[in-house]
Tab-separated table of C-alpha atoms in Angstrom:
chain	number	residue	atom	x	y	z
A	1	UNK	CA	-110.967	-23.892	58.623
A	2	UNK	CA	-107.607	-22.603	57.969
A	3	UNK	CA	-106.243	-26.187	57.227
A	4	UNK	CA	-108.962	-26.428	54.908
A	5	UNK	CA	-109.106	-23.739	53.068
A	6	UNK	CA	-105.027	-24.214	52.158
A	7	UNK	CA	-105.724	-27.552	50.926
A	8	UNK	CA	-108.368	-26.431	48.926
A	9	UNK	CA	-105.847	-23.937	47.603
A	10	UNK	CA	-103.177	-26.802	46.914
A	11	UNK	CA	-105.491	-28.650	45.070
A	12	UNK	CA	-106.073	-26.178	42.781
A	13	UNK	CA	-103.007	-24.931	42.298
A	14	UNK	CA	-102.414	-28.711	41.225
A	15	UNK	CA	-105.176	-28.706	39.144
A	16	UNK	CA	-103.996	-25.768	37.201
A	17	UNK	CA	-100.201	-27.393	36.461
A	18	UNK	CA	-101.254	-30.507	34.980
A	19	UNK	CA	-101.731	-30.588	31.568
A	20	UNK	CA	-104.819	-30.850	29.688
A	21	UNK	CA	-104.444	-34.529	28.429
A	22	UNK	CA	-107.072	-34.561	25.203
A	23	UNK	CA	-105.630	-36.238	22.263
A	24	UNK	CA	-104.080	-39.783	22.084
A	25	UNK	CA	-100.529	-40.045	20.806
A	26	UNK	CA	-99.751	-43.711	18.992
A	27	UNK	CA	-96.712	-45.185	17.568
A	28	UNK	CA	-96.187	-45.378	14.049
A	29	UNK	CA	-95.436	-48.550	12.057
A	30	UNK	CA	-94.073	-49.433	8.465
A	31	UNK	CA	-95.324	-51.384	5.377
A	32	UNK	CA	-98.040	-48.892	4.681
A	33	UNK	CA	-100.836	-49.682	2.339
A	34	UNK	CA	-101.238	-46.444	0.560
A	35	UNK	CA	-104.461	-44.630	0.409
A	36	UNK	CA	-106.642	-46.057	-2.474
A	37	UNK	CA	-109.601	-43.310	-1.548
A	38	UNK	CA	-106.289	-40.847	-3.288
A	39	UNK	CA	-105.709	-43.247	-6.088
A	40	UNK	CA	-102.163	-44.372	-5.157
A	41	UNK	CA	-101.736	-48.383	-4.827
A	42	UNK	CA	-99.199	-49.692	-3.252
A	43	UNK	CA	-96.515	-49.828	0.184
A	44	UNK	CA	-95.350	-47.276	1.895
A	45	UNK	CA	-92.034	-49.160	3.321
A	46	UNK	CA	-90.542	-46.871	5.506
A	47	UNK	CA	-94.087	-45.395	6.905
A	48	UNK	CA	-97.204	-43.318	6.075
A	49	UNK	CA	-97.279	-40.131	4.252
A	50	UNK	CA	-97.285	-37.114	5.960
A	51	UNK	CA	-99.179	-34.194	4.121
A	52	UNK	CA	-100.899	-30.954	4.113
A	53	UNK	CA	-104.926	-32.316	4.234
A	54	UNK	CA	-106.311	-35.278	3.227
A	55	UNK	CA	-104.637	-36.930	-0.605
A	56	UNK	CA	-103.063	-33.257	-0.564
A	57	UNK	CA	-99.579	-32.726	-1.542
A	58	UNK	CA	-96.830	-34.958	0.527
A	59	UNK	CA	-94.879	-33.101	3.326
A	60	UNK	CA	-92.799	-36.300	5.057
A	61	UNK	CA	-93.243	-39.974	6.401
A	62	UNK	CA	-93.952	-40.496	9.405
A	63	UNK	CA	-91.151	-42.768	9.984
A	64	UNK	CA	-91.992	-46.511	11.595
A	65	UNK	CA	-91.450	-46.211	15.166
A	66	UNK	CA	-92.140	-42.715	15.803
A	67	UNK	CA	-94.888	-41.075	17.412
A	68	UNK	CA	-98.349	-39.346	16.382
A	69	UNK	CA	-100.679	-36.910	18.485
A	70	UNK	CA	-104.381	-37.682	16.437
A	71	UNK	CA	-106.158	-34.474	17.118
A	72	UNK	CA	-108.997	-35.263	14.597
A	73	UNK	CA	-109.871	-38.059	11.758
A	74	UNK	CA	-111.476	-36.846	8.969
A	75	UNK	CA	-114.252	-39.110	7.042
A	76	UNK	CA	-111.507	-41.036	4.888
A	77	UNK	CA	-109.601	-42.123	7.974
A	78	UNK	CA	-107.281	-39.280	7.419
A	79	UNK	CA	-105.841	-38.286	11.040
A	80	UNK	CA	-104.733	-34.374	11.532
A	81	UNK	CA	-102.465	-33.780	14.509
A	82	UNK	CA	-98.730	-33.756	15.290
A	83	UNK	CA	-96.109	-35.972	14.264
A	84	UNK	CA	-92.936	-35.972	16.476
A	85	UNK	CA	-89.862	-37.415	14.857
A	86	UNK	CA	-87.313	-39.457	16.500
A	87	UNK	CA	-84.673	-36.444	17.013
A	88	UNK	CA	-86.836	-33.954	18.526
A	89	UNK	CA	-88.468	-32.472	15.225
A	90	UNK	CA	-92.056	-32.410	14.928
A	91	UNK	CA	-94.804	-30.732	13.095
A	92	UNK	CA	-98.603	-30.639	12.596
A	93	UNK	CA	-99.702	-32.818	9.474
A	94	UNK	CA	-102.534	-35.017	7.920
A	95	UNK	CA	-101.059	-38.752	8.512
A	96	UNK	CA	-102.718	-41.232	5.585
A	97	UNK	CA	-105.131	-43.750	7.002
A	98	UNK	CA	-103.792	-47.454	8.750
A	99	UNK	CA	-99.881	-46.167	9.862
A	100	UNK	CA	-100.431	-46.158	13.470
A	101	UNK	CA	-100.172	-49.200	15.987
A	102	UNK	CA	-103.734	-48.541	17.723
A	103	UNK	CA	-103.210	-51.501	20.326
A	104	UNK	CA	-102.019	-48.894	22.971
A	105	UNK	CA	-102.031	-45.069	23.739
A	106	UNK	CA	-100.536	-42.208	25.130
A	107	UNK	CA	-102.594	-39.448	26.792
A	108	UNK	CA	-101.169	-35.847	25.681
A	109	UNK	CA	-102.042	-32.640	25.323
A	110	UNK	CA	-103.225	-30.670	22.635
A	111	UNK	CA	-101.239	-29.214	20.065
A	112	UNK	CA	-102.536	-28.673	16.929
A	113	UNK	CA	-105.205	-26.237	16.701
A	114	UNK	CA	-107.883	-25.497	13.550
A	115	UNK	CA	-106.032	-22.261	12.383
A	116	UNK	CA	-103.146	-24.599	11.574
A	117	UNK	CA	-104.877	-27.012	9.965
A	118	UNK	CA	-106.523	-24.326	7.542
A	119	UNK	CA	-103.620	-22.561	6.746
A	120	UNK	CA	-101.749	-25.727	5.867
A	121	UNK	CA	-104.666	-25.969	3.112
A	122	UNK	CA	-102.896	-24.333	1.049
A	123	UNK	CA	-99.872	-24.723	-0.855
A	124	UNK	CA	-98.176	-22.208	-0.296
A	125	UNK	CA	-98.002	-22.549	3.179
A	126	UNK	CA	-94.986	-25.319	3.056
A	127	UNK	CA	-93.796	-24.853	-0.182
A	128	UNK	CA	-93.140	-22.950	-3.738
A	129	UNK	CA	-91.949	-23.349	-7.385
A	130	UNK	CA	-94.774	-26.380	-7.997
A	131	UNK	CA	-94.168	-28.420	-11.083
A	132	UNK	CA	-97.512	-26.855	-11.962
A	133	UNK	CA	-100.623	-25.405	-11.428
A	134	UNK	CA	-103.095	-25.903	-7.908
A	135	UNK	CA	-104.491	-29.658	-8.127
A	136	UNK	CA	-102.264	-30.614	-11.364
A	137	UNK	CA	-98.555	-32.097	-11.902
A	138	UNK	CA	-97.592	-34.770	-9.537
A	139	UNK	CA	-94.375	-34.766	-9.718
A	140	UNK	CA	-94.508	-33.741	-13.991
A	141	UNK	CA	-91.114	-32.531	-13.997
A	142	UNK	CA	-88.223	-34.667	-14.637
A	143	UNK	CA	-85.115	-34.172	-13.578
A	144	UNK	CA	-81.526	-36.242	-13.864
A	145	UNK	CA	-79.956	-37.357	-10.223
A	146	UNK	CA	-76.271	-38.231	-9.722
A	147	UNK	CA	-76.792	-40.805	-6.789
A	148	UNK	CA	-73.449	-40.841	-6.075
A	149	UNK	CA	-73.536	-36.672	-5.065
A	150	UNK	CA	-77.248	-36.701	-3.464
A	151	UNK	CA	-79.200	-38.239	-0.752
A	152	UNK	CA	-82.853	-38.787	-0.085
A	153	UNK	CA	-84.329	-38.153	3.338
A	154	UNK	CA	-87.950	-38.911	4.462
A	155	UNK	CA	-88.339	-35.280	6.088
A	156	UNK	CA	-87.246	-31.866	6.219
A	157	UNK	CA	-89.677	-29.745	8.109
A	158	UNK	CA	-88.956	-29.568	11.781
A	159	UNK	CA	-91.961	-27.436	13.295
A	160	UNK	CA	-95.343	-26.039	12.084
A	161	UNK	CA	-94.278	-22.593	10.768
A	162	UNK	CA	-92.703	-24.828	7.948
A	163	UNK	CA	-90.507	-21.797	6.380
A	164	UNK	CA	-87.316	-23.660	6.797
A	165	UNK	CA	-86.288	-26.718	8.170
A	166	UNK	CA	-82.874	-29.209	7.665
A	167	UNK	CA	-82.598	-33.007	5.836
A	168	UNK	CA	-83.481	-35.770	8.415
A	169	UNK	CA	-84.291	-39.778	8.354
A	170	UNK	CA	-82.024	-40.974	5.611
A	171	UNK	CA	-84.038	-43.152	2.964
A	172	UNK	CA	-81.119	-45.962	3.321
A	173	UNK	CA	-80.867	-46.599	-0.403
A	174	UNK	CA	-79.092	-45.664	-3.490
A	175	UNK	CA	-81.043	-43.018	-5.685
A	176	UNK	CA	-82.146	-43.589	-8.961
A	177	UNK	CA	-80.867	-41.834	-11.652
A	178	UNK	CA	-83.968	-40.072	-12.701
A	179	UNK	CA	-87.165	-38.297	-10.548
A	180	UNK	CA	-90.222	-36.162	-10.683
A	181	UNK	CA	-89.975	-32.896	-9.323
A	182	UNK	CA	-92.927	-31.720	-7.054
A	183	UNK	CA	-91.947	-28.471	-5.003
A	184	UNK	CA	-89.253	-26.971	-3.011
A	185	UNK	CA	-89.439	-26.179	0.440
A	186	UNK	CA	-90.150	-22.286	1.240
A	187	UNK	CA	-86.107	-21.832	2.114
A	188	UNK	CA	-85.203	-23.831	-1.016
A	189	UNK	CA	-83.013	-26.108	0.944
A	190	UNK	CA	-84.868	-29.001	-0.130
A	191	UNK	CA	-87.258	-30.221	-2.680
A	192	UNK	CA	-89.404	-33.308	-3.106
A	193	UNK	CA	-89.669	-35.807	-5.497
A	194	UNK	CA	-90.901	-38.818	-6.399
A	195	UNK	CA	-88.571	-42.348	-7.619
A	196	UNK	CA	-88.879	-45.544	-8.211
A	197	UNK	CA	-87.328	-47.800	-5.519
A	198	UNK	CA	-87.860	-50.589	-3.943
A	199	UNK	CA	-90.781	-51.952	-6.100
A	200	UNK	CA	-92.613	-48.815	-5.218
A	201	UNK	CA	-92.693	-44.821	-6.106
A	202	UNK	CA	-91.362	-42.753	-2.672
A	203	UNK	CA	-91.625	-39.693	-2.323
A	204	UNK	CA	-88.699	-38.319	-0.549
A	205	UNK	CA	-86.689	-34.778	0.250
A	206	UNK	CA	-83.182	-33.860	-1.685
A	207	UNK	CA	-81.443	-30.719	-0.887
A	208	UNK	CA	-82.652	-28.620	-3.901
A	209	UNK	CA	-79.219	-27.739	-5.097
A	210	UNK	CA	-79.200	-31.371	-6.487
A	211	UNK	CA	-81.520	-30.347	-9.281
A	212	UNK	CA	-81.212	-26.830	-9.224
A	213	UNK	CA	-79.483	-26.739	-12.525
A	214	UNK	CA	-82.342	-29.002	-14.305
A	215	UNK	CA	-85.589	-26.750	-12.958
A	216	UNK	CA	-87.672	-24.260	-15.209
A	217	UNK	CA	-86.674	-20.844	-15.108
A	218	UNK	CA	-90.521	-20.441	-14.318
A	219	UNK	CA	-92.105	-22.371	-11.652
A	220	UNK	CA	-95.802	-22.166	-10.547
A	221	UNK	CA	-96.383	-20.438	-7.383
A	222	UNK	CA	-99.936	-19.760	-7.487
A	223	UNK	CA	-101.539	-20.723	-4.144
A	224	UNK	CA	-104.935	-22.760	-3.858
């Protein structure tokens, strides 16, 4: 009975340490078709657009060859969970529809939870000084770039608290001279934009001291 009864006890201790595997983690890919359902036509070279819900604002690319946890898929084929970048950063996002390699799966555990995905609703959450007001702009603000002084990266955000973060995944190419401002990051290190490259518009991180100079004294910081 003894013998028994410690088994029993060692199988539930065992029970208890492994992890609750409930959401399937995938590997991303490149050559994106972006999401018409949004309006936006067109590749996504480097990989699928990471944002804040579904055709919200852009937060990242989920970079080909990385990973995604899909928590949930929304109705448009929009998939909410976390995306986990290459050097060890990783945050909760909405990840645009066909950018994952569904031939094979990971088991994982959970990560993302609800209260995360509605706070990440709005705006402000990630970001401030929009071009303009909630559900306008898109990128309305133009601003000069020196290519030969600043760099576009795919990313900034490295966790889901998104209130600071550091410039990761290099976009690989020469900027263009001119691009449309969309926010700044809530630390303004960084700011998004959009430019024309590579026979498509990318939207892509610079550190915000780029186009500092160029910005409205007034930005919009109305949340939604």
């Amino acid at each position: 009975m003894r013998r028994l009864l410690a088994a029993l006890v060692v199988a539930g201790l065992c029970v208890l340490a492994s992890p609750a595997y409930a959401v399937n983690q995938y590997v991303t890919k490149g050559n994106v078709t972006k999401p018409a359902a949004c309006n936006n036509f067109g590749i996504m070279p480097a990989g699928g657009w990471l944002a804040n819900k579904s055709c919200g604002y852009v937060m990242g690319t989920a970079v080909a060859g990385t990973r995604f946890d899909v928590h949930t898929t929304t109705p448009n084929n929009f998939h909410f969970g976390r995306w986990r970048a290459g050097d060890g950063s990783n945050f909760c996002a909405f990840l645009v529809p066909g950018a994952l390699n569904t031939s094979s799966s990971t088991p994982v555990a959970a990560s993302c939870s609800d209260d995360t995905s509605a706070r990440l609703s709005h705006r402000r959450s990630f970001g401030r000084d929009f071009d303009a007001a909630p559900h306008t702009g898109n990128g309305a603000i133009i601003v000069r770039i020196n290519p030969s002084a600043c760099t576009g990266y795919y990313n900034y955000f490295v966790d889901s608290d998104y209130a600071s973060g550091r410039l990761h995944d290099p976009v690989g190419f020469a900027l263009p001279t001119t691009g449309g401002y969309r926010y700044s990051t809530n630390d303004r290190g960084a700011s998004m934009i959009r430019v024309d490259a590579l026979g498509e518009t990318i939207w892509l991180f610079v550190a915000r001291s780029c186009i500092a100079a160029q910005l409205p004294a007034t930005l919009n910081n109305d949340n939604d």
